[in-house]
Short mmCIF file of C-alpha atoms in Angstrom, two decimals:
data_model
loop_
_atom_site.label_atom_id
_atom_site.label_comp_id
_atom_site.label_asym_id
_atom_site.label_seq_id
_atom_site.Cartn_x
_atom_site.Cartn_y
_atom_site.Cartn_z
CA MET A 15 2.41 20.19 5.02
CA THR A 16 5.84 18.42 4.99
CA PRO A 17 6.73 15.01 6.00
CA ALA A 18 7.96 16.46 9.34
CA GLU A 19 4.53 17.68 10.17
CA VAL A 20 2.81 14.28 10.03
CA THR A 21 3.21 11.45 12.51
CA THR A 22 3.18 7.79 11.62
CA THR A 23 1.52 5.21 13.71
CA HIS A 24 2.40 1.39 13.35
CA TYR A 25 -0.38 -1.20 13.57
CA THR A 26 -0.42 -5.04 13.60
CA ARG A 27 -3.04 -7.42 12.91
CA GLU A 28 -4.24 -7.36 16.41
CA GLN A 29 -4.78 -3.62 16.19
CA LEU A 30 -6.77 -3.98 12.97
CA PRO A 31 -10.13 -2.94 14.57
CA GLN A 32 -8.46 0.45 15.55
CA VAL A 33 -7.52 1.13 12.04
CA ARG A 34 -9.76 -0.74 9.72
CA GLY A 35 -12.17 2.16 9.13
CA THR A 36 -9.37 4.66 8.27
CA ILE A 37 -8.14 2.14 5.64
CA VAL A 38 -11.51 1.72 4.04
CA GLU A 39 -12.25 5.41 4.19
CA VAL A 40 -8.95 6.37 2.60
CA TYR A 41 -9.26 3.65 -0.04
CA SER A 42 -12.86 4.77 -0.86
CA GLU A 43 -11.60 8.42 -1.45
CA VAL A 44 -8.46 7.58 -3.38
CA TYR A 45 -10.03 4.93 -5.58
CA ALA A 46 -13.41 6.72 -6.14
CA ASP A 47 -12.91 7.02 -9.88
CA ASP A 48 -11.66 3.31 -10.20
CA ILE A 49 -14.53 2.07 -7.88
CA ALA A 50 -17.07 3.67 -10.35
CA ARG A 51 -15.51 2.14 -13.42
CA ASP A 52 -14.09 -1.30 -12.61
CA PRO A 53 -15.68 -3.97 -10.25
CA PHE A 54 -12.17 -5.21 -9.40
CA PHE A 55 -11.65 -1.91 -7.51
CA SER A 56 -15.13 -2.10 -5.78
CA LEU A 57 -15.27 -1.50 -2.10
CA GLU A 58 -16.59 -5.12 -1.74
CA ARG A 59 -13.55 -6.51 -3.48
CA PHE A 60 -11.19 -4.30 -1.63
CA GLU A 61 -12.55 -5.63 1.73
CA GLU A 62 -12.09 -9.10 0.45
CA ARG A 63 -8.45 -8.44 -0.38
CA LEU A 64 -8.05 -6.59 2.90
CA ALA A 65 -9.32 -9.66 4.85
CA ALA A 66 -7.07 -11.95 3.05
CA HIS A 67 -3.97 -9.79 3.53
CA THR A 68 -4.71 -9.19 7.26
CA ALA A 69 -5.08 -13.00 7.70
CA ALA A 70 -1.44 -13.53 6.23
CA PRO A 71 1.51 -13.67 8.49
CA GLY A 72 3.24 -10.58 9.58
CA TRP A 73 0.51 -8.11 8.46
CA ALA A 74 1.41 -4.51 9.43
CA CYS A 75 0.08 -1.10 8.72
CA VAL A 76 1.46 2.52 8.91
CA VAL A 77 -0.93 5.39 9.07
CA ALA A 78 0.30 9.07 8.52
CA ALA A 79 -1.76 11.77 10.12
CA THR A 80 -1.71 15.33 11.37
CA GLU A 81 -3.37 16.45 14.55
CA THR A 82 -6.74 16.94 12.51
CA ASP A 83 -6.60 14.54 9.45
CA VAL A 84 -5.40 11.29 8.17
CA ALA A 85 -2.99 11.74 5.15
CA GLY A 86 -2.75 7.99 4.14
CA PHE A 87 -1.67 4.62 4.88
CA THR A 88 0.49 1.74 3.66
CA TYR A 89 0.23 -1.94 4.48
CA GLY A 90 1.65 -5.40 3.68
CA PHE A 91 2.42 -8.93 4.88
CA ALA A 92 5.13 -11.40 4.89
CA ASN A 93 5.05 -14.16 2.12
CA GLY A 94 4.79 -17.82 3.23
CA ASP A 95 8.51 -18.49 3.57
CA GLY A 96 9.27 -15.09 5.38
CA THR A 97 11.86 -13.89 2.89
CA THR A 98 9.61 -11.23 0.97
CA PHE A 99 7.43 -8.30 2.38
CA LYS A 100 4.52 -7.83 0.06
CA LEU A 101 3.62 -4.30 0.19
CA CYS A 102 -0.11 -4.15 -0.89
CA GLU A 103 -1.22 -0.61 -0.48
CA ASN A 104 0.61 2.70 -0.28
CA MET A 105 -1.89 5.52 -0.62
CA LEU A 106 -2.26 9.09 0.08
CA ARG A 107 -5.32 11.56 -0.05
CA ALA A 108 -4.81 13.94 -2.76
CA PRO A 109 -3.96 17.09 -0.61
CA TRP A 110 -1.02 15.29 0.76
CA ARG A 111 0.56 14.10 -2.48
CA GLY A 112 3.93 15.34 -3.93
CA ARG A 113 5.41 16.06 -0.47
CA GLY A 114 7.34 12.89 0.44
CA ILE A 115 4.84 11.65 2.80
CA SER A 116 4.29 8.42 0.94
CA ARG A 117 7.99 7.55 1.29
CA VAL A 118 7.86 8.41 4.93
CA MET A 119 4.96 5.94 5.47
CA HIS A 120 6.87 3.20 3.27
CA ASP A 121 10.13 3.70 5.24
CA ALA A 122 8.30 3.58 8.56
CA LEU A 123 6.74 0.27 7.63
CA THR A 124 9.60 -1.43 5.92
CA ARG A 125 12.29 -0.54 8.42
CA ARG A 126 10.75 -2.71 10.90
CA ARG A 127 10.68 -5.73 8.59
CA GLU A 128 12.93 -8.63 8.73
CA GLU A 129 12.41 -10.15 5.33
CA ARG A 130 15.29 -9.62 2.75
CA VAL A 131 13.01 -7.96 0.05
CA ALA A 132 10.05 -5.79 -0.36
CA GLN A 133 7.76 -6.42 -3.24
CA LEU A 134 4.93 -4.41 -4.57
CA LEU A 135 2.69 -4.30 -7.72
CA VAL A 136 2.16 -1.19 -9.84
CA ARG A 137 -0.67 -1.02 -12.40
CA ARG A 138 1.04 -0.98 -15.90
CA GLU A 139 -0.94 2.23 -16.98
CA ARG A 140 0.83 4.09 -13.98
CA PRO A 141 4.30 4.79 -15.28
CA ARG A 142 4.94 7.90 -13.17
CA LEU A 143 4.16 5.78 -10.09
CA ARG A 144 6.54 3.15 -11.27
CA ALA A 145 9.16 5.84 -11.82
CA LEU A 146 8.55 7.12 -8.21
CA TYR A 147 9.19 3.59 -6.90
CA GLU A 148 12.26 3.24 -9.01
CA SER A 149 13.68 6.41 -7.57
CA TRP A 150 13.31 4.74 -4.11
CA GLY A 151 15.48 1.77 -5.30
CA TYR A 152 12.82 -0.57 -6.49
CA ALA A 153 13.44 -2.47 -9.82
CA ARG A 154 10.80 -4.00 -12.14
CA THR A 155 11.20 -7.75 -12.01
CA GLY A 156 8.28 -9.10 -13.80
CA GLU A 157 4.57 -8.76 -14.48
CA GLN A 158 1.60 -10.31 -12.92
CA VAL A 159 -2.26 -10.44 -12.96
CA PRO A 160 -2.85 -11.15 -9.24
CA PHE A 161 -6.55 -12.06 -9.64
CA PRO A 162 -8.48 -13.22 -12.65
CA ASP A 163 -10.49 -9.93 -12.74
CA ALA A 164 -7.39 -7.80 -11.91
CA PRO A 165 -5.47 -5.60 -14.39
CA LEU A 166 -1.92 -6.08 -15.44
CA TYR A 167 0.68 -5.15 -12.83
CA ASP A 168 4.39 -4.67 -12.93
CA VAL A 169 6.19 -6.56 -10.11
CA MET A 170 8.87 -4.49 -8.47
CA THR A 171 11.29 -5.42 -5.74
CA LEU A 172 13.62 -3.64 -3.29
CA PRO A 173 16.28 -5.23 -1.21
CA LEU A 174 15.75 -4.63 2.57
CA ARG A 175 18.88 -6.12 3.75
#
C-alpha cells in the first residue's frame, strides 16, 4: 500500500461524532502496550485529553483510509493566540507504517492551517520518531511534561509560513 492508494478525509469539531469512534479504535490498537503498562496512556485518560483537545479552537483531524480499512489519523488544534498549531496525535496502525502515509496525513492537515508554526511532542524514549519529524523539517525546541502523570517529551516545531 502506497500513499497514493489511501484517501484522506478532513474533519472539524462539528464533525467529531463521525470520526470519534475511529480515533478511539485506532488509539486503542496503536497504544495497546502502553495502555497495559502506564495509566497515563489508558483509554480513559486518552478520552479526557481528546475532549479537551476537541474543545480547543480550530480543532481538526485527518483520517487516512483505503476502501476497506482505516490506516490512521492525525489531529490538532490552535493555541490561544492563534500563532501555533498544536499537533496532538499522528498515528498509524502497524500494517501501514513505513510507507509515507503518516507524512501524507500530516501534510493534509497542516496545509489547511493559518498558524505560523506547528508544534508537536515526541516522547524522549522515541529517538527514531524524533528523527522522522526532523526529516520533515521539525526542530527540537525544548522539553515538556504536559501533565503531572505524563512522561518527558521533546517539543518540536516546524514553520508553516
